[in-house]
Tab-separated table of N, CA, C and O in Angstrom:
chain	number	residue	atom	x	y	z
A	125	MET	N	-184.590	172.867	-232.928
A	125	MET	CA	-184.982	172.140	-231.747
A	125	MET	C	-186.461	171.771	-231.841
A	125	MET	O	-187.300	172.601	-232.125
A	126	SER	N	-186.784	170.521	-231.593
A	126	SER	CA	-188.152	170.038	-231.697
A	126	SER	C	-188.916	170.283	-230.399
A	126	SER	O	-188.397	170.081	-229.307
A	127	THR	N	-190.170	170.713	-230.541
A	127	THR	CA	-191.024	170.913	-229.370
A	127	THR	C	-192.031	169.774	-229.242
A	127	THR	O	-192.935	169.841	-228.436
A	128	GLN	N	-191.861	168.739	-230.048
A	128	GLN	CA	-192.774	167.603	-230.025
A	128	GLN	C	-192.601	166.829	-228.722
A	128	GLN	O	-191.491	166.569	-228.276
A	129	THR	N	-193.733	166.488	-228.101
A	129	THR	CA	-193.690	165.715	-226.867
A	129	THR	C	-194.105	164.285	-227.156
A	129	THR	O	-194.859	164.017	-228.083
A	130	LYS	N	-193.615	163.368	-226.346
A	130	LYS	CA	-193.933	161.965	-226.519
A	130	LYS	C	-195.373	161.709	-226.077
A	130	LYS	O	-195.799	162.173	-225.022
A	131	LYS	N	-196.100	160.975	-226.896
A	131	LYS	CA	-197.476	160.640	-226.573
A	131	LYS	C	-197.512	159.633	-225.433
A	131	LYS	O	-196.752	158.667	-225.423
A	132	ARG	N	-198.377	159.889	-224.470
A	132	ARG	CA	-198.534	158.978	-223.337
A	132	ARG	C	-199.221	157.699	-223.786
A	132	ARG	O	-200.117	157.716	-224.621
A	133	SER	N	-198.817	156.597	-223.196
A	133	SER	CA	-199.476	155.315	-223.420
A	133	SER	C	-200.823	155.344	-222.702
A	133	SER	O	-200.988	156.022	-221.680
A	134	LEU	N	-201.779	154.604	-223.208
A	134	LEU	CA	-203.082	154.530	-222.562
A	134	LEU	C	-202.935	154.013	-221.135
A	134	LEU	O	-203.652	154.437	-220.227
A	135	ASP	N	-201.978	153.131	-220.903
A	135	ASP	CA	-201.743	152.591	-219.562
A	135	ASP	C	-201.206	153.632	-218.589
A	135	ASP	O	-201.223	153.411	-217.373
A	136	ASP	N	-200.721	154.763	-219.097
A	136	ASP	CA	-200.220	155.829	-218.236
A	136	ASP	C	-201.351	156.642	-217.601
A	136	ASP	O	-201.119	157.401	-216.664
A	137	TYR	N	-202.568	156.502	-218.127
A	137	TYR	CA	-203.706	157.238	-217.594
A	137	TYR	C	-204.296	156.505	-216.401
A	137	TYR	O	-204.120	155.297	-216.246
A	138	ASP	N	-205.024	157.236	-215.560
A	138	ASP	CA	-205.696	156.637	-214.415
A	138	ASP	C	-206.707	155.596	-214.890
A	138	ASP	O	-207.149	155.619	-216.042
A	139	GLU	N	-207.089	154.724	-213.988
A	139	GLU	CA	-208.053	153.670	-214.294
A	139	GLU	C	-209.390	154.246	-214.763
A	139	GLU	O	-210.093	153.642	-215.573
A	140	VAL	N	-209.727	155.412	-214.258
A	140	VAL	CA	-210.931	156.131	-214.685
A	140	VAL	C	-210.470	157.412	-215.355
A	140	VAL	O	-209.782	158.230	-214.754
A	141	MET	N	-210.851	157.572	-216.612
A	141	MET	CA	-210.403	158.714	-217.401
A	141	MET	C	-211.470	159.807	-217.429
A	141	MET	O	-212.662	159.516	-217.504
A	142	GLU	N	-211.000	161.036	-217.399
A	142	GLU	CA	-211.880	162.191	-217.525
A	142	GLU	C	-211.914	162.611	-218.992
A	142	GLU	O	-211.107	162.153	-219.803
A	143	THR	N	-212.818	163.512	-219.313
A	143	THR	CA	-212.922	164.014	-220.682
A	143	THR	C	-211.591	164.599	-221.140
A	143	THR	O	-211.170	164.385	-222.274
A	144	LYS	N	-210.900	165.304	-220.260
A	144	LYS	CA	-209.615	165.907	-220.629
A	144	LYS	C	-208.585	164.841	-221.010
A	144	LYS	O	-207.746	165.069	-221.869
A	145	ASP	N	-208.662	163.662	-220.386
A	145	ASP	CA	-207.737	162.577	-220.710
A	145	ASP	C	-208.035	162.005	-222.092
A	145	ASP	O	-207.127	161.758	-222.890
A	146	VAL	N	-209.313	161.804	-222.381
A	146	VAL	CA	-209.727	161.310	-223.706
A	146	VAL	C	-209.317	162.331	-224.762
A	146	VAL	O	-208.790	161.976	-225.820
A	147	ARG	N	-209.525	163.587	-224.450
A	147	ARG	CA	-209.147	164.672	-225.361
A	147	ARG	C	-207.654	164.640	-225.662
A	147	ARG	O	-207.232	164.712	-226.817
A	148	GLU	N	-206.857	164.513	-224.619
A	148	GLU	CA	-205.404	164.488	-224.785
A	148	GLU	C	-204.957	163.248	-225.570
A	148	GLU	O	-204.150	163.350	-226.485
A	149	TYR	N	-205.499	162.090	-225.201
A	149	TYR	CA	-205.060	160.847	-225.838
A	149	TYR	C	-205.387	160.817	-227.327
A	149	TYR	O	-204.584	160.387	-228.144
A	150	LEU	N	-206.585	161.281	-227.684
A	150	LEU	CA	-207.011	161.262	-229.084
A	150	LEU	C	-206.662	162.545	-229.837
A	150	LEU	O	-206.939	162.654	-231.030
A	151	ASN	N	-206.089	163.510	-229.127
A	151	ASN	CA	-205.729	164.793	-229.726
A	151	ASN	C	-206.947	165.467	-230.368
A	151	ASN	O	-206.922	165.870	-231.530
A	152	LEU	N	-208.005	165.574	-229.570
A	152	LEU	CA	-209.257	166.167	-230.031
A	152	LEU	C	-209.413	167.578	-229.485
A	152	LEU	O	-208.839	167.917	-228.445
A	153	SER	N	-210.233	168.350	-230.151
A	153	SER	CA	-210.603	169.655	-229.611
A	153	SER	C	-211.518	169.421	-228.406
A	153	SER	O	-212.074	168.338	-228.215
A	154	ARG	N	-211.689	170.441	-227.609
A	154	ARG	CA	-212.562	170.338	-226.435
A	154	ARG	C	-213.980	169.945	-226.855
A	154	ARG	O	-214.587	169.047	-226.274
A	155	ASP	N	-214.500	170.614	-227.883
A	155	ASP	CA	-215.857	170.327	-228.343
A	155	ASP	C	-216.007	168.895	-228.843
A	155	ASP	O	-216.992	168.225	-228.538
A	156	LYS	N	-215.033	168.418	-229.603
A	156	LYS	CA	-215.092	167.049	-230.135
A	156	LYS	C	-214.994	166.014	-229.013
A	156	LYS	O	-215.643	164.975	-229.055
A	157	ALA	N	-214.191	166.296	-228.004
A	157	ALA	CA	-214.061	165.374	-226.877
A	157	ALA	C	-215.393	165.259	-226.130
A	157	ALA	O	-215.832	164.154	-225.805
A	158	TYR	N	-216.050	166.391	-225.892
A	158	TYR	CA	-217.353	166.357	-225.218
A	158	TYR	C	-218.408	165.692	-226.102
A	158	TYR	O	-219.259	164.956	-225.615
A	159	GLU	N	-218.335	165.930	-227.391
A	159	GLU	CA	-219.261	165.280	-228.323
A	159	GLU	C	-219.103	163.760	-228.244
A	159	GLU	O	-220.089	163.026	-228.192
A	160	LEU	N	-217.864	163.279	-228.226
A	160	LEU	CA	-217.597	161.846	-228.117
A	160	LEU	C	-218.095	161.294	-226.791
A	160	LEU	O	-218.756	160.242	-226.753
A	161	MET	N	-217.820	161.991	-225.701
A	161	MET	CA	-218.241	161.521	-224.381
A	161	MET	C	-219.766	161.503	-224.243
A	161	MET	O	-220.314	160.727	-223.465
A	162	ASN	N	-220.459	162.324	-225.014
A	162	ASN	CA	-221.923	162.375	-224.976
A	162	ASN	C	-222.573	161.505	-226.052
A	162	ASN	O	-223.794	161.427	-226.123
A	163	SER	N	-221.779	160.844	-226.880
A	163	SER	CA	-222.303	160.136	-228.049
A	163	SER	C	-222.989	158.812	-227.739
A	163	SER	O	-223.722	158.297	-228.568
A	164	GLY	N	-222.726	158.239	-226.574
A	164	GLY	CA	-223.305	156.942	-226.248
A	164	GLY	C	-222.546	155.775	-226.852
A	164	GLY	O	-223.009	154.636	-226.799
A	165	GLN	N	-221.393	156.032	-227.432
A	165	GLN	CA	-220.611	154.965	-228.057
A	165	GLN	C	-219.957	154.056	-227.031
A	165	GLN	O	-219.582	152.936	-227.344
A	166	PHE	N	-219.785	154.553	-225.802
A	166	PHE	CA	-219.273	153.739	-224.711
A	166	PHE	C	-219.884	154.257	-223.408
A	166	PHE	O	-220.412	155.362	-223.341
A	167	HIS	N	-219.841	153.411	-222.391
A	167	HIS	CA	-220.463	153.734	-221.107
A	167	HIS	C	-219.692	154.849	-220.400
A	167	HIS	O	-218.490	154.728	-220.175
A	168	VAL	N	-220.410	155.900	-220.058
A	168	VAL	CA	-219.844	157.057	-219.371
A	168	VAL	C	-220.634	157.264	-218.086
A	168	VAL	O	-221.850	157.107	-218.063
A	169	VAL	N	-219.932	157.601	-217.021
A	169	VAL	CA	-220.566	157.902	-215.741
A	169	VAL	C	-220.450	159.398	-215.501
A	169	VAL	O	-219.382	159.978	-215.715
A	170	LYS	N	-221.535	160.001	-215.081
A	170	LYS	CA	-221.517	161.417	-214.760
A	170	LYS	C	-221.321	161.570	-213.260
A	170	LYS	O	-222.012	160.936	-212.471
A	171	SER	N	-220.346	162.376	-212.886
A	171	SER	CA	-220.066	162.656	-211.488
A	171	SER	C	-220.016	164.168	-211.327
A	171	SER	O	-219.038	164.813	-211.727
A	172	GLY	N	-221.090	164.714	-210.820
A	172	GLY	CA	-221.196	166.176	-210.769
A	172	GLY	C	-221.244	166.703	-212.186
A	172	GLY	O	-222.064	166.276	-212.988
A	173	ARG	N	-220.322	167.569	-212.530
A	173	ARG	CA	-220.262	168.118	-213.886
A	173	ARG	C	-219.297	167.339	-214.765
A	173	ARG	O	-219.173	167.621	-215.952
A	174	SER	N	-218.615	166.358	-214.184
A	174	SER	CA	-217.601	165.590	-214.925
A	174	SER	C	-218.196	164.349	-215.575
A	174	SER	O	-219.139	163.757	-215.060
A	175	LYS	N	-217.615	163.978	-216.696
A	175	LYS	CA	-217.953	162.721	-217.372
A	175	LYS	C	-216.722	161.831	-217.267
A	175	LYS	O	-215.603	162.261	-217.546
A	176	LEU	N	-216.944	160.585	-216.856
A	176	LEU	CA	-215.854	159.650	-216.621
A	176	LEU	C	-216.078	158.364	-217.397
A	176	LEU	O	-217.218	157.919	-217.575
A	177	VAL	N	-214.984	157.755	-217.849
A	177	VAL	CA	-215.049	156.476	-218.549
A	177	VAL	C	-213.918	155.605	-218.012
A	177	VAL	O	-212.799	156.084	-217.804
A	178	ALA	N	-214.228	154.335	-217.777
A	178	ALA	CA	-213.187	153.408	-217.340
A	178	ALA	C	-212.185	153.230	-218.479
A	178	ALA	O	-212.566	153.110	-219.647
A	179	ARG	N	-210.920	153.240	-218.133
A	179	ARG	CA	-209.859	153.114	-219.143
A	179	ARG	C	-210.059	151.853	-219.995
A	179	ARG	O	-209.885	151.893	-221.211
A	180	GLU	N	-210.450	150.751	-219.387
A	180	GLU	CA	-210.616	149.504	-220.140
A	180	GLU	C	-211.827	149.564	-221.073
A	180	GLU	O	-211.815	148.977	-222.155
A	181	VAL	N	-212.869	150.273	-220.675
A	181	VAL	CA	-214.032	150.480	-221.549
A	181	VAL	C	-213.606	151.320	-222.748
A	181	VAL	O	-213.947	151.018	-223.898
A	182	PHE	N	-212.847	152.366	-222.482
A	182	PHE	CA	-212.344	153.227	-223.556
A	182	PHE	C	-211.434	152.429	-224.485
A	182	PHE	O	-211.542	152.525	-225.706
A	183	ARG	N	-210.543	151.610	-223.915
A	183	ARG	CA	-209.635	150.792	-224.718
A	183	ARG	C	-210.425	149.832	-225.623
A	183	ARG	O	-210.122	149.693	-226.809
A	184	SER	N	-211.453	149.182	-225.079
A	184	SER	CA	-212.271	148.262	-225.873
A	184	SER	C	-212.958	148.986	-227.018
A	184	SER	O	-212.986	148.497	-228.152
A	185	TRP	N	-213.498	150.166	-226.740
A	185	TRP	CA	-214.137	150.948	-227.794
A	185	TRP	C	-213.110	151.334	-228.864
A	185	TRP	O	-213.376	151.208	-230.062
A	186	LEU	N	-211.948	151.756	-228.414
A	186	LEU	CA	-210.896	152.198	-229.338
A	186	LEU	C	-210.466	151.079	-230.272
A	186	LEU	O	-210.204	151.304	-231.451
A	187	HIS	N	-210.426	149.857	-229.761
A	187	HIS	CA	-209.987	148.703	-230.542
A	187	HIS	C	-211.148	147.966	-231.216
A	187	HIS	O	-210.956	146.919	-231.803
A	188	GLY	N	-212.362	148.528	-231.086
A	188	GLY	CA	-213.530	147.958	-231.759
A	188	GLY	C	-213.994	146.640	-231.178
A	188	GLY	O	-214.556	145.808	-231.880
A	189	GLU	N	-213.767	146.464	-229.919
A	189	GLU	CA	-214.165	145.206	-229.251
A	189	GLU	C	-215.534	145.294	-228.662
A	189	GLU	O	-216.050	146.285	-228.335
């Protein structure tokens, strides 16, 4: 019996993604996800202790646009 789960589509995520969403989508470790969110490669908004990225900004970065 397989325990593999189906990967969620990027469109299944909220319009504003949290670090945990980026981590899940890219299958990254916690440290790597925070490193990416702090890298400056795309626009991130800090809200309290959370880092947020618009799904479309993340999609553009992912596709090299």
